[in-house]
PDB file of C-alpha atoms in Angstrom:
ATOM      1  CA  MET A   1      18.936 -19.414  -8.326  1.00 93.00           C
ATOM      2  CA  GLN A   2      20.206 -22.955  -7.795  1.00 94.00           C
ATOM      3  CA  PHE A   3      17.833 -25.587  -6.332  1.00 96.00           C
ATOM      4  CA  SER A   4      19.853 -25.892  -3.103  1.00 96.00           C
ATOM      5  CA  ASP A   5      20.112 -22.082  -2.502  1.00 98.00           C
ATOM      6  CA  SER A   6      18.648 -20.931   0.822  1.00 98.00           C
ATOM      7  CA  ILE A   7      15.627 -18.837   0.032  1.00 98.00           C
ATOM      8  CA  PHE A   8      13.812 -16.592   2.772  1.00 98.00           C
ATOM      9  CA  VAL A   9       9.945 -16.123   1.847  1.00 98.00           C
ATOM     10  CA  ALA A  10       8.858 -13.467   4.196  1.00 98.00           C
ATOM     11  CA  GLY A  11       5.247 -13.610   4.753  1.00 97.00           C
ATOM     12  CA  HIS A  12       4.864 -17.255   3.824  1.00 97.00           C
ATOM     13  CA  ARG A  13       1.473 -17.623   5.400  1.00 95.00           C
ATOM     14  CA  GLY A  14      -0.139 -14.827   3.410  1.00 93.00           C
ATOM     15  CA  LEU A  15      -1.952 -15.101   0.062  1.00 94.00           C
ATOM     16  CA  VAL A  16       1.215 -14.118  -1.983  1.00 96.00           C
ATOM     17  CA  GLY A  17       3.752 -15.731   0.297  1.00 97.00           C
ATOM     18  CA  ALA A  18       1.952 -19.173   0.270  1.00 97.00           C
ATOM     19  CA  ALA A  19       1.746 -18.984  -3.629  1.00 98.00           C
ATOM     20  CA  LEU A  20       5.457 -18.077  -3.771  1.00 98.00           C
ATOM     21  CA  VAL A  21       6.148 -21.315  -1.586  1.00 98.00           C
ATOM     22  CA  ARG A  22       3.875 -23.355  -3.803  1.00 97.00           C
ATOM     23  CA  GLY A  23       5.825 -22.156  -6.936  1.00 98.00           C
ATOM     24  CA  LEU A  24       9.082 -22.506  -5.546  1.00 98.00           C
ATOM     25  CA  ARG A  25       8.557 -26.027  -4.429  1.00 98.00           C
ATOM     26  CA  ALA A  26       7.055 -26.961  -7.690  1.00 97.00           C
ATOM     27  CA  ALA A  27      10.002 -25.721  -9.494  1.00 97.00           C
ATOM     28  CA  GLY A  28      12.255 -27.766  -7.370  1.00 97.00           C
ATOM     29  CA  PHE A  29      13.695 -25.346  -4.760  1.00 98.00           C
ATOM     30  CA  THR A  30      13.955 -27.404  -1.589  1.00 94.00           C
ATOM     31  CA  ASN A  31      15.945 -25.024   0.892  1.00 98.00           C
ATOM     32  CA  LEU A  32      13.168 -22.722   1.936  1.00 98.00           C
ATOM     33  CA  LEU A  33      13.487 -20.620   5.209  1.00 98.00           C
ATOM     34  CA  LEU A  34       9.979 -20.077   6.631  1.00 98.00           C
ATOM     35  CA  ARG A  35       8.981 -18.296   9.805  1.00 98.00           C
ATOM     36  CA  THR A  36       5.513 -17.387  11.131  1.00 96.00           C
ATOM     37  CA  SER A  37       5.110 -14.027  12.662  1.00 95.00           C
ATOM     38  CA  ALA A  38       4.956 -15.541  16.116  1.00 96.00           C
ATOM     39  CA  GLU A  39       8.436 -16.971  15.315  1.00 98.00           C
ATOM     40  CA  LEU A  40       9.870 -13.737  13.860  1.00 98.00           C
ATOM     41  CA  ASP A  41       8.227 -10.495  14.206  1.00 98.00           C
ATOM     42  CA  LEU A  42       9.516  -8.538  11.116  1.00 98.00           C
ATOM     43  CA  ARG A  43       8.495  -5.315  12.850  1.00 98.00           C
ATOM     44  CA  GLU A  44      11.241  -5.853  15.409  1.00 98.00           C
ATOM     45  CA  GLN A  45      14.639  -4.693  14.064  1.00 98.00           C
ATOM     46  CA  ALA A  46      16.892  -6.662  16.347  1.00 98.00           C
ATOM     47  CA  ALA A  47      15.021  -9.834  15.922  1.00 98.00           C
ATOM     48  CA  VAL A  48      15.188  -9.455  12.033  1.00 98.00           C
ATOM     49  CA  ARG A  49      18.911  -8.688  12.165  1.00 98.00           C
ATOM     50  CA  GLN A  50      19.562 -11.713  14.387  1.00 98.00           C
ATOM     51  CA  PHE A  51      17.526 -14.115  11.935  1.00 98.00           C
ATOM     52  CA  PHE A  52      19.587 -12.936   8.969  1.00 98.00           C
ATOM     53  CA  ALA A  53      22.891 -13.153  10.735  1.00 98.00           C
ATOM     54  CA  THR A  54      22.246 -16.641  11.927  1.00 98.00           C
ATOM     55  CA  GLU A  55      20.384 -18.104   8.797  1.00 98.00           C
ATOM     56  CA  ARG A  56      22.167 -16.145   6.008  1.00 98.00           C
ATOM     57  CA  PRO A  57      19.773 -16.613   3.313  1.00 98.00           C
ATOM     58  CA  LYS A  58      20.861 -16.202  -0.336  1.00 98.00           C
ATOM     59  CA  TYR A  59      17.783 -14.986  -1.898  1.00 98.00           C
ATOM     60  CA  VAL A  60      14.789 -13.190  -0.329  1.00 98.00           C
ATOM     61  CA  PHE A  61      11.058 -12.793  -1.394  1.00 98.00           C
ATOM     62  CA  LEU A  62       9.762  -9.780   0.569  1.00 98.00           C
ATOM     63  CA  ALA A  63       5.941 -10.642   0.492  1.00 98.00           C
ATOM     64  CA  ALA A  64       5.237  -9.800   4.101  1.00 97.00           C
ATOM     65  CA  ALA A  65       2.862  -6.836   4.427  1.00 94.00           C
ATOM     66  CA  LYS A  66      -0.117  -5.397   6.382  1.00 90.00           C
ATOM     67  CA  VAL A  67      -2.925  -5.450   3.713  1.00 83.00           C
ATOM     68  CA  GLY A  68      -6.608  -4.936   3.610  1.00 78.00           C
ATOM     69  CA  GLY A  69      -9.419  -3.360   1.622  1.00 75.00           C
ATOM     70  CA  ILE A  70     -10.880   0.274   1.544  1.00 76.00           C
ATOM     71  CA  TRP A  71     -12.515  -0.134   4.855  1.00 80.00           C
ATOM     72  CA  ALA A  72      -9.548  -1.391   6.634  1.00 79.00           C
ATOM     73  CA  ASN A  73      -7.279   1.267   5.075  1.00 84.00           C
ATOM     74  CA  GLN A  74      -9.692   4.044   6.052  1.00 85.00           C
ATOM     75  CA  THR A  75     -10.187   2.923   9.633  1.00 89.00           C
ATOM     76  CA  SER A  76      -6.624   1.963  10.465  1.00 90.00           C
ATOM     77  CA  PRO A  77      -4.144   4.098   8.421  1.00 94.00           C
ATOM     78  CA  ALA A  78      -1.609   4.434  11.307  1.00 96.00           C
ATOM     79  CA  ASP A  79      -1.336   0.475  11.390  1.00 96.00           C
ATOM     80  CA  PHE A  80      -0.853   0.269   7.694  1.00 95.00           C
ATOM     81  CA  ILE A  81       1.905   2.908   7.265  1.00 97.00           C
ATOM     82  CA  ARG A  82       3.732   2.010  10.442  1.00 98.00           C
ATOM     83  CA  ASP A  83       3.683  -1.781  10.057  1.00 97.00           C
ATOM     84  CA  ASN A  84       4.637  -1.817   6.546  1.00 97.00           C
ATOM     85  CA  LEU A  85       7.378   0.758   6.871  1.00 98.00           C
ATOM     86  CA  GLN A  86       8.904  -1.219   9.735  1.00 98.00           C
ATOM     87  CA  ILE A  87       8.599  -4.752   7.985  1.00 98.00           C
ATOM     88  CA  GLN A  88      10.233  -3.549   4.721  1.00 98.00           C
ATOM     89  CA  THR A  89      12.932  -1.432   6.322  1.00 98.00           C
ATOM     90  CA  ASN A  90      13.964  -4.111   8.596  1.00 98.00           C
ATOM     91  CA  VAL A  91      14.119  -6.877   6.047  1.00 98.00           C
ATOM     92  CA  ILE A  92      15.731  -4.825   3.165  1.00 98.00           C
ATOM     93  CA  ASP A  93      18.427  -3.412   5.514  1.00 98.00           C
ATOM     94  CA  ALA A  94      19.202  -6.770   7.151  1.00 98.00           C
ATOM     95  CA  ALA A  95      19.418  -8.550   3.899  1.00 98.00           C
ATOM     96  CA  TYR A  96      22.008  -6.166   2.697  1.00 98.00           C
ATOM     97  CA  ARG A  97      24.030  -6.269   5.788  1.00 98.00           C
ATOM     98  CA  SER A  98      24.002 -10.160   5.890  1.00 98.00           C
ATOM     99  CA  GLY A  99      25.093 -10.404   2.157  1.00 98.00           C
ATOM    100  CA  VAL A 100      21.956 -11.652   0.589  1.00 98.00           C
ATOM    101  CA  GLN A 101      22.593 -12.068  -3.102  1.00 98.00           C
ATOM    102  CA  LYS A 102      19.283 -10.835  -4.276  1.00 98.00           C
ATOM    103  CA  LEU A 103      15.966  -9.534  -2.962  1.00 98.00           C
ATOM    104  CA  LEU A 104      12.581  -9.022  -4.548  1.00 98.00           C
ATOM    105  CA  PHE A 105      10.237  -6.640  -3.023  1.00 98.00           C
ATOM    106  CA  LEU A 106       6.574  -6.912  -3.684  1.00 97.00           C
ATOM    107  CA  GLY A 107       4.585  -3.523  -3.801  1.00 94.00           C
ATOM    108  CA  SER A 108       1.084  -2.768  -5.110  1.00 90.00           C
ATOM    109  CA  SER A 109      -0.502  -1.088  -7.959  1.00 89.00           C
ATOM    110  CA  CYS A 110      -2.083   1.435  -5.607  1.00 88.00           C
ATOM    111  CA  ILE A 111       1.315   3.300  -5.465  1.00 94.00           C
ATOM    112  CA  TYR A 112       0.377   4.994  -8.796  1.00 94.00           C
ATOM    113  CA  PRO A 113      -1.617   8.291  -9.005  1.00 93.00           C
ATOM    114  CA  LYS A 114      -5.278   8.125  -8.622  1.00 89.00           C
ATOM    115  CA  PHE A 115      -5.860   9.535 -12.242  1.00 90.00           C
ATOM    116  CA  ALA A 116      -2.655   8.105 -13.973  1.00 92.00           C
ATOM    117  CA  ALA A 117      -2.985   7.545 -17.780  1.00 94.00           C
ATOM    118  CA  GLN A 118      -4.265   4.175 -18.511  1.00 94.00           C
ATOM    119  CA  PRO A 119      -2.713   1.790 -18.843  1.00 97.00           C
ATOM    120  CA  ILE A 120      -0.383   2.636 -16.159  1.00 96.00           C
ATOM    121  CA  ARG A 121       3.350   2.699 -16.866  1.00 97.00           C
ATOM    122  CA  GLU A 122       5.979   2.312 -14.375  1.00 97.00           C
ATOM    123  CA  GLU A 123       7.146   5.917 -15.188  1.00 97.00           C
ATOM    124  CA  SER A 124       3.719   7.229 -13.872  1.00 97.00           C
ATOM    125  CA  LEU A 125       5.105   6.721 -10.198  1.00 97.00           C
ATOM    126  CA  LEU A 126       4.879  10.101  -8.159  1.00 96.00           C
ATOM    127  CA  SER A 127       3.475  11.896 -11.191  1.00 97.00           C
ATOM    128  CA  GLY A 128       0.096  12.952  -9.420  1.00 96.00           C
ATOM    129  CA  SER A 129      -1.843  12.425  -6.188  1.00 95.00           C
ATOM    130  CA  LEU A 130      -2.644   9.059  -4.641  1.00 93.00           C
ATOM    131  CA  GLU A 131      -6.082   7.582  -4.145  1.00 88.00           C
ATOM    132  CA  PRO A 132      -7.025   8.876  -0.514  1.00 90.00           C
ATOM    133  CA  THR A 133      -8.732   5.742   0.647  1.00 86.00           C
ATOM    134  CA  ASN A 134      -5.343   3.907   0.604  1.00 87.00           C
ATOM    135  CA  GLU A 135      -2.739   6.630   0.486  1.00 94.00           C
ATOM    136  CA  PHE A 136      -0.984   5.478   3.798  1.00 96.00           C
ATOM    137  CA  TYR A 137      -0.423   1.967   2.650  1.00 95.00           C
ATOM    138  CA  ALA A 138       0.690   3.241  -0.753  1.00 95.00           C
ATOM    139  CA  ILE A 139       3.151   5.745   0.670  1.00 97.00           C
ATOM    140  CA  ALA A 140       4.691   2.828   2.681  1.00 97.00           C
ATOM    141  CA  LYS A 141       5.024   0.775  -0.502  1.00 97.00           C
ATOM    142  CA  ILE A 142       6.500   3.617  -2.460  1.00 97.00           C
ATOM    143  CA  ALA A 143       9.001   3.935   0.286  1.00 98.00           C
ATOM    144  CA  GLY A 144       9.857   0.259   0.143  1.00 98.00           C
ATOM    145  CA  LEU A 145      10.609   0.368  -3.677  1.00 97.00           C
ATOM    146  CA  LYS A 146      12.594   3.727  -3.200  1.00 98.00           C
ATOM    147  CA  MET A 147      14.617   1.943  -0.460  1.00 98.00           C
ATOM    148  CA  CYS A 148      15.359  -1.001  -2.858  1.00 98.00           C
ATOM    149  CA  ALA A 149      16.506   1.500  -5.448  1.00 98.00           C
ATOM    150  CA  ALA A 150      18.606   3.600  -3.127  1.00 98.00           C
ATOM    151  CA  TYR A 151      20.461   0.367  -1.846  1.00 98.00           C
ATOM    152  CA  ARG A 152      21.131  -0.702  -5.349  1.00 98.00           C
ATOM    153  CA  ARG A 153      22.386   2.934  -6.203  1.00 98.00           C
ATOM    154  CA  GLN A 154      24.438   3.389  -3.089  1.00 98.00           C
ATOM    155  CA  TYR A 155      25.620  -0.133  -2.080  1.00 98.00           C
ATOM    156  CA  GLY A 156      25.202  -2.080  -5.129  1.00 98.00           C
ATOM    157  CA  PHE A 157      22.708  -4.267  -3.586  1.00 98.00           C
ATOM    158  CA  ASP A 158      20.638  -6.508  -6.064  1.00 98.00           C
ATOM    159  CA  ALA A 159      17.221  -5.446  -4.928  1.00 98.00           C
ATOM    160  CA  ILE A 160      14.332  -5.492  -7.309  1.00 98.00           C
ATOM    161  CA  SER A 161      10.679  -4.328  -7.225  1.00 98.00           C
ATOM    162  CA  ALA A 162       7.506  -5.985  -8.534  1.00 98.00           C
ATOM    163  CA  MET A 163       4.280  -4.113  -8.660  1.00 97.00           C
ATOM    164  CA  PRO A 164       1.420  -6.573  -8.946  1.00 97.00           C
ATOM    165  CA  THR A 165      -2.132  -5.618  -9.796  1.00 95.00           C
ATOM    166  CA  ASN A 166      -5.162  -6.762  -7.808  1.00 92.00           C
ATOM    167  CA  LEU A 167      -4.571 -10.284  -6.616  1.00 94.00           C
ATOM    168  CA  TYR A 168      -6.959 -13.218  -5.703  1.00 96.00           C
ATOM    169  CA  GLY A 169      -6.768 -16.976  -5.285  1.00 97.00           C
ATOM    170  CA  PRO A 170      -7.177 -19.769  -2.808  1.00 94.00           C
ATOM    171  CA  GLY A 171      -6.056 -18.777   0.812  1.00 91.00           C
ATOM    172  CA  ASP A 172      -7.406 -15.271   0.210  1.00 92.00           C
ATOM    173  CA  ASN A 173      -8.600 -13.093   3.164  1.00 88.00           C
ATOM    174  CA  PHE A 174     -12.426 -13.374   3.211  1.00 92.00           C
ATOM    175  CA  ASN A 175     -12.880 -11.380   6.423  1.00 86.00           C
ATOM    176  CA  PRO A 176     -15.803  -9.039   5.536  1.00 80.00           C
ATOM    177  CA  GLU A 177     -14.132  -5.972   7.331  1.00 76.00           C
ATOM    178  CA  THR A 178     -10.567  -6.400   5.781  1.00 74.00           C
ATOM    179  CA  SER A 179     -10.970  -8.277   2.458  1.00 80.00           C
ATOM    180  CA  HIS A 180     -10.411  -6.953  -1.069  1.00 84.00           C
ATOM    181  CA  VAL A 181     -13.094  -6.863  -3.644  1.00 91.00           C
ATOM    182  CA  ILE A 182     -13.032 -10.501  -5.121  1.00 95.00           C
ATOM    183  CA  PRO A 183     -13.074 -12.398  -1.694  1.00 94.00           C
ATOM    184  CA  ALA A 184     -15.679  -9.826  -0.312  1.00 92.00           C
ATOM    185  CA  LEU A 185     -18.045 -10.433  -3.326  1.00 96.00           C
ATOM    186  CA  LEU A 186     -17.407 -14.356  -3.351  1.00 97.00           C
ATOM    187  CA  ARG A 187     -18.366 -14.346   0.400  1.00 96.00           C
ATOM    188  CA  LYS A 188     -21.458 -11.995  -0.084  1.00 95.00           C
ATOM    189  CA  PHE A 189     -22.924 -13.938  -2.845  1.00 97.00           C
ATOM    190  CA  HIS A 190     -22.247 -17.369  -1.388  1.00 96.00           C
ATOM    191  CA  ALA A 191     -23.994 -16.227   1.768  1.00 95.00           C
ATOM    192  CA  ALA A 192     -26.828 -14.895   0.002  1.00 96.00           C
ATOM    193  CA  LYS A 193     -27.284 -18.174  -1.902  1.00 95.00           C
ATOM    194  CA  MET A 194     -27.022 -20.264   1.279  1.00 93.00           C
ATOM    195  CA  HIS A 195     -29.677 -18.202   3.061  1.00 95.00           C
ATOM    196  CA  GLY A 196     -32.073 -17.901   0.249  1.00 96.00           C
ATOM    197  CA  GLU A 197     -31.684 -14.045   0.016  1.00 96.00           C
ATOM    198  CA  LYS A 198     -33.053 -12.180  -3.046  1.00 96.00           C
ATOM    199  CA  ALA A 199     -30.547  -9.396  -3.482  1.00 97.00           C
ATOM    200  CA  VAL A 200     -26.921  -8.692  -2.831  1.00 96.00           C
ATOM    201  CA  VAL A 201     -25.763  -5.229  -2.024  1.00 96.00           C
ATOM    202  CA  VAL A 202     -22.430  -4.219  -3.564  1.00 95.00           C
ATOM    203  CA  TRP A 203     -20.396  -1.150  -2.478  1.00 90.00           C
ATOM    204  CA  GLY A 204     -20.050   1.798  -5.077  1.00 94.00           C
ATOM    205  CA  THR A 205     -21.591   2.485  -8.351  1.00 96.00           C
ATOM    206  CA  GLY A 206     -20.138  -0.543 -10.161  1.00 96.00           C
ATOM    207  CA  ALA A 207     -18.368   1.818 -12.669  1.00 96.00           C
ATOM    208  CA  PRO A 208     -14.737   1.509 -11.537  1.00 94.00           C
ATOM    209  CA  ARG A 209     -12.519  -0.845 -13.712  1.00 94.00           C
ATOM    210  CA  ARG A 210     -10.026  -3.284 -12.119  1.00 94.00           C
ATOM    211  CA  GLU A 211      -7.610  -5.682 -13.510  1.00 96.00           C
ATOM    212  CA  PHE A 212      -7.095  -9.126 -11.487  1.00 97.00           C
ATOM    213  CA  LEU A 213      -4.405 -11.530 -11.512  1.00 98.00           C
ATOM    214  CA  HIS A 214      -4.430 -15.144  -9.904  1.00 98.00           C
ATOM    215  CA  VAL A 215      -1.748 -15.237  -7.163  1.00 98.00           C
ATOM    216  CA  ASP A 216      -0.219 -18.338  -8.507  1.00 98.00           C
ATOM    217  CA  ASP A 217       0.495 -16.334 -11.811  1.00 98.00           C
ATOM    218  CA  LEU A 218       2.143 -13.651  -9.605  1.00 98.00           C
ATOM    219  CA  ALA A 219       4.350 -16.231  -7.909  1.00 98.00           C
ATOM    220  CA  SER A 220       5.397 -17.500 -11.484  1.00 98.00           C
ATOM    221  CA  ALA A 221       6.128 -13.880 -12.335  1.00 98.00           C
ATOM    222  CA  CYS A 222       8.268 -13.280  -9.364  1.00 98.00           C
ATOM    223  CA  LEU A 223      10.455 -16.429  -9.907  1.00 98.00           C
ATOM    224  CA  HIS A 224      10.756 -15.253 -13.609  1.00 98.00           C
ATOM    225  CA  LEU A 225      11.947 -11.794 -12.396  1.00 98.00           C
ATOM    226  CA  MET A 226      14.368 -13.134  -9.714  1.00 98.00           C
ATOM    227  CA  GLN A 227      16.233 -14.962 -12.385  1.00 97.00           C
ATOM    228  CA  ASN A 228      15.840 -12.595 -15.402  1.00 98.00           C
ATOM    229  CA  TYR A 229      15.668  -9.008 -14.175  1.00 98.00           C
ATOM    230  CA  SER A 230      18.080  -6.711 -12.510  1.00 98.00           C
ATOM    231  CA  ALA A 231      17.541  -2.909 -12.577  1.00 97.00           C
ATOM    232  CA  GLU A 232      16.470  -0.051 -10.299  1.00 96.00           C
ATOM    233  CA  GLY A 233      12.915   0.420 -11.830  1.00 94.00           C
ATOM    234  CA  CYS A 234      10.007  -1.487 -10.546  1.00 97.00           C
ATOM    235  CA  VAL A 235       8.142  -3.875 -12.893  1.00 98.00           C
ATOM    236  CA  ASN A 236       4.404  -4.065 -13.513  1.00 98.00           C
ATOM    237  CA  VAL A 237       2.870  -7.554 -12.882  1.00 98.00           C
ATOM    238  CA  GLY A 238      -0.530  -8.037 -14.392  1.00 97.00           C
ATOM    239  CA  CYS A 239      -2.558  -9.697 -17.145  1.00 96.00           C
ATOM    240  CA  GLY A 240      -3.296  -6.554 -19.371  1.00 93.00           C
ATOM    241  CA  GLU A 241      -7.041  -6.623 -19.330  1.00 94.00           C
ATOM    242  CA  ASP A 242      -9.662  -5.258 -16.764  1.00 96.00           C
ATOM    243  CA  LEU A 243     -13.458  -5.375 -16.356  1.00 97.00           C
ATOM    244  CA  SER A 244     -15.932  -3.134 -14.431  1.00 97.00           C
ATOM    245  CA  ILE A 245     -16.993  -3.985 -10.816  1.00 97.00           C
ATOM    246  CA  LEU A 246     -20.432  -4.397 -12.332  1.00 97.00           C
ATOM    247  CA  GLU A 247     -19.172  -7.091 -14.700  1.00 98.00           C
ATOM    248  CA  LEU A 248     -17.202  -8.783 -11.802  1.00 98.00           C
ATOM    249  CA  ALA A 249     -20.328  -8.936  -9.608  1.00 98.00           C
ATOM    250  CA  GLY A 250     -22.262 -10.591 -12.465  1.00 97.00           C
ATOM    251  CA  LEU A 251     -19.463 -13.072 -13.133  1.00 98.00           C
ATOM    252  CA  VAL A 252     -19.301 -13.894  -9.279  1.00 98.00           C
ATOM    253  CA  ALA A 253     -22.901 -14.254  -9.264  1.00 98.00           C
ATOM    254  CA  ASP A 254     -22.661 -16.761 -11.996  1.00 97.00           C
ATOM    255  CA  VAL A 255     -19.828 -18.707 -10.394  1.00 98.00           C
ATOM    256  CA  THR A 256     -21.596 -18.957  -6.974  1.00 97.00           C
ATOM    257  CA  GLU A 257     -24.921 -19.742  -8.850  1.00 96.00           C
ATOM    258  CA  PHE A 258     -26.649 -16.867  -7.064  1.00 96.00           C
ATOM    259  CA  GLY A 259     -29.870 -16.150  -9.039  1.00 94.00           C
ATOM    260  CA  GLY A 260     -31.077 -12.943  -7.261  1.00 96.00           C
ATOM    261  CA  ARG A 261     -30.684  -9.298  -7.979  1.00 97.00           C
ATOM    262  CA  ILE A 262     -27.401  -7.224  -7.499  1.00 97.00           C
ATOM    263  CA  VAL A 263     -27.926  -3.870  -5.964  1.00 97.00           C
ATOM    264  CA  PHE A 264     -25.249  -1.156  -6.091  1.00 97.00           C
ATOM    265  CA  ASP A 265     -24.775   1.191  -3.084  1.00 96.00           C
ATOM    266  CA  ASP A 266     -23.564   4.371  -4.512  1.00 94.00           C
ATOM    267  CA  SER A 267     -23.297   6.116  -1.100  1.00 94.00           C
ATOM    268  CA  ARG A 268     -20.257   3.873  -0.602  1.00 91.00           C
ATOM    269  CA  PRO A 269     -16.881   4.854  -1.955  1.00 84.00           C
ATOM    270  CA  ASP A 270     -15.669   3.695  -5.432  1.00 86.00           C
ATOM    271  CA  GLY A 271     -12.057   4.138  -4.946  1.00 78.00           C
ATOM    272  CA  THR A 272      -9.744   4.792  -7.994  1.00 77.00           C
ATOM    273  CA  PRO A 273     -11.798   4.943 -11.328  1.00 84.00           C
ATOM    274  CA  ARG A 274      -9.578   2.677 -13.020  1.00 86.00           C
ATOM    275  CA  LYS A 275      -6.162   0.718 -12.613  1.00 87.00           C
ATOM    276  CA  LEU A 276      -4.954  -1.165 -15.527  1.00 95.00           C
ATOM    277  CA  LEU A 277      -1.212  -1.877 -15.619  1.00 97.00           C
ATOM    278  CA  ASP A 278       0.958  -1.624 -18.679  1.00 97.00           C
ATOM    279  CA  THR A 279       2.969  -4.800 -18.675  1.00 97.00           C
ATOM    280  CA  SER A 280       5.117  -4.114 -21.760  1.00 97.00           C
ATOM    281  CA  LEU A 281       8.436  -4.359 -19.520  1.00 98.00           C
ATOM    282  CA  LEU A 282       7.315  -7.777 -18.150  1.00 98.00           C
ATOM    283  CA  ASP A 283       6.169  -8.963 -21.630  1.00 97.00           C
ATOM    284  CA  SER A 284       9.553  -8.044 -22.928  1.00 98.00           C
ATOM    285  CA  LEU A 285      11.224 -10.383 -20.388  1.00 98.00           C
ATOM    286  CA  GLY A 286       9.347 -13.307 -21.771  1.00 97.00           C
ATOM    287  CA  TRP A 287       6.639 -13.847 -19.152  1.00 98.00           C
ATOM    288  CA  ALA A 288       2.887 -14.159 -19.504  1.00 97.00           C
ATOM    289  CA  PRO A 289      -0.091 -15.245 -17.170  1.00 97.00           C
ATOM    290  CA  SER A 290      -1.795 -18.621 -17.568  1.00 97.00           C
ATOM    291  CA  ILE A 291      -4.878 -18.535 -15.531  1.00 98.00           C
ATOM    292  CA  PRO A 292      -8.131 -16.864 -17.033  1.00 97.00           C
ATOM    293  CA  LEU A 293     -10.366 -14.984 -14.564  1.00 97.00           C
ATOM    294  CA  ARG A 294     -13.218 -17.261 -14.686  1.00 97.00           C
ATOM    295  CA  GLN A 295     -11.105 -20.419 -14.129  1.00 98.00           C
ATOM    296  CA  GLY A 296      -9.342 -18.575 -11.180  1.00 98.00           C
ATOM    297  CA  LEU A 297     -12.716 -17.490  -9.659  1.00 98.00           C
ATOM    298  CA  GLU A 298     -14.127 -21.064  -9.732  1.00 98.00           C
ATOM    299  CA  GLU A 299     -10.833 -22.372  -8.109  1.00 97.00           C
ATOM    300  CA  THR A 300     -11.088 -19.616  -5.478  1.00 97.00           C
ATOM    301  CA  TYR A 301     -14.797 -20.257  -4.728  1.00 97.00           C
ATOM    302  CA  ARG A 302     -14.182 -23.968  -4.451  1.00 96.00           C
ATOM    303  CA  TRP A 303     -11.535 -23.326  -1.851  1.00 96.00           C
ATOM    304  CA  TYR A 304     -13.745 -20.917   0.100  1.00 96.00           C
ATOM    305  CA  ALA A 305     -16.595 -23.219   0.078  1.00 93.00           C
ATOM    306  CA  GLU A 306     -14.528 -26.061   1.393  1.00 92.00           C
ATOM    307  CA  HIS A 307     -12.732 -24.121   3.983  1.00 87.00           C
ATOM    308  CA  ALA A 308     -14.935 -21.346   5.303  1.00 72.00           C
ATOM    309  CA  GLY A 309     -18.226 -21.284   3.497  1.00 51.00           C
ATOM    310  CA  SER A 310     -20.707 -22.701   5.981  1.00 48.00           C
ATOM    311  CA  SER A 311     -22.302 -19.183   6.413  1.00 44.00           C
TER     312      SER A 311
END
């Protein structure tokens, strides 16, 4: 990519999209095409085709998606599969039709089987059953990366796919009904500290293990892949280390300076027992993360306390 090339960041107001914009601008890219969902509804095929025909971006980062935690996925499965299928189908097809030089599609580690061998290699895709609590979202994401592969195979379209692990960072979604585990825990522990509560209840047993990557590290990896990778297979993006939810809760309690007890509600779902990505392919391409988990949690907590932490 040249610094003056037109680059469309789909979903630039989301956690990942905002990080991509930060990363691109910091690297010196100046010609960014950005549209809010009110300005361009990516679920509407005609609108998407018109945008691409008019603006003709040279590169596309497809970070737009409907995302959420276990509760959101369980209660709104139709929204997750419909919206994501519409968004990615419209953007990938319109990008190819309008002559985009290269597109990067962002998937999710939840595409892998629930009981995949750990750490999870890219080849594990479709080798077993999905985690039921987010299978509708996962199926949509699998369709997206397969669409990229199909357009590459049939049309020679340079579409690549990155599969990030669990993400977090400033600007995350802290809504208690739709957030992922790190923002949910930061919000809970902060509120408990502010209200003088003696205990915080955490969903599940605390036993599942998760890997977490700061969203600015993901943005860095995406820029690296856009300029150094071109193949049909997806690429795992992670840090190569995981920890239990129990350990994470303790770390969040420490970061938020909550001094009470942590209680685990084992009547609530745990989700997949473990999700640790094998990042050998990305390692071989010369990229590595730079933000340790505790540093990232402190930064994210500062952002939350400044922007939305009054309750």
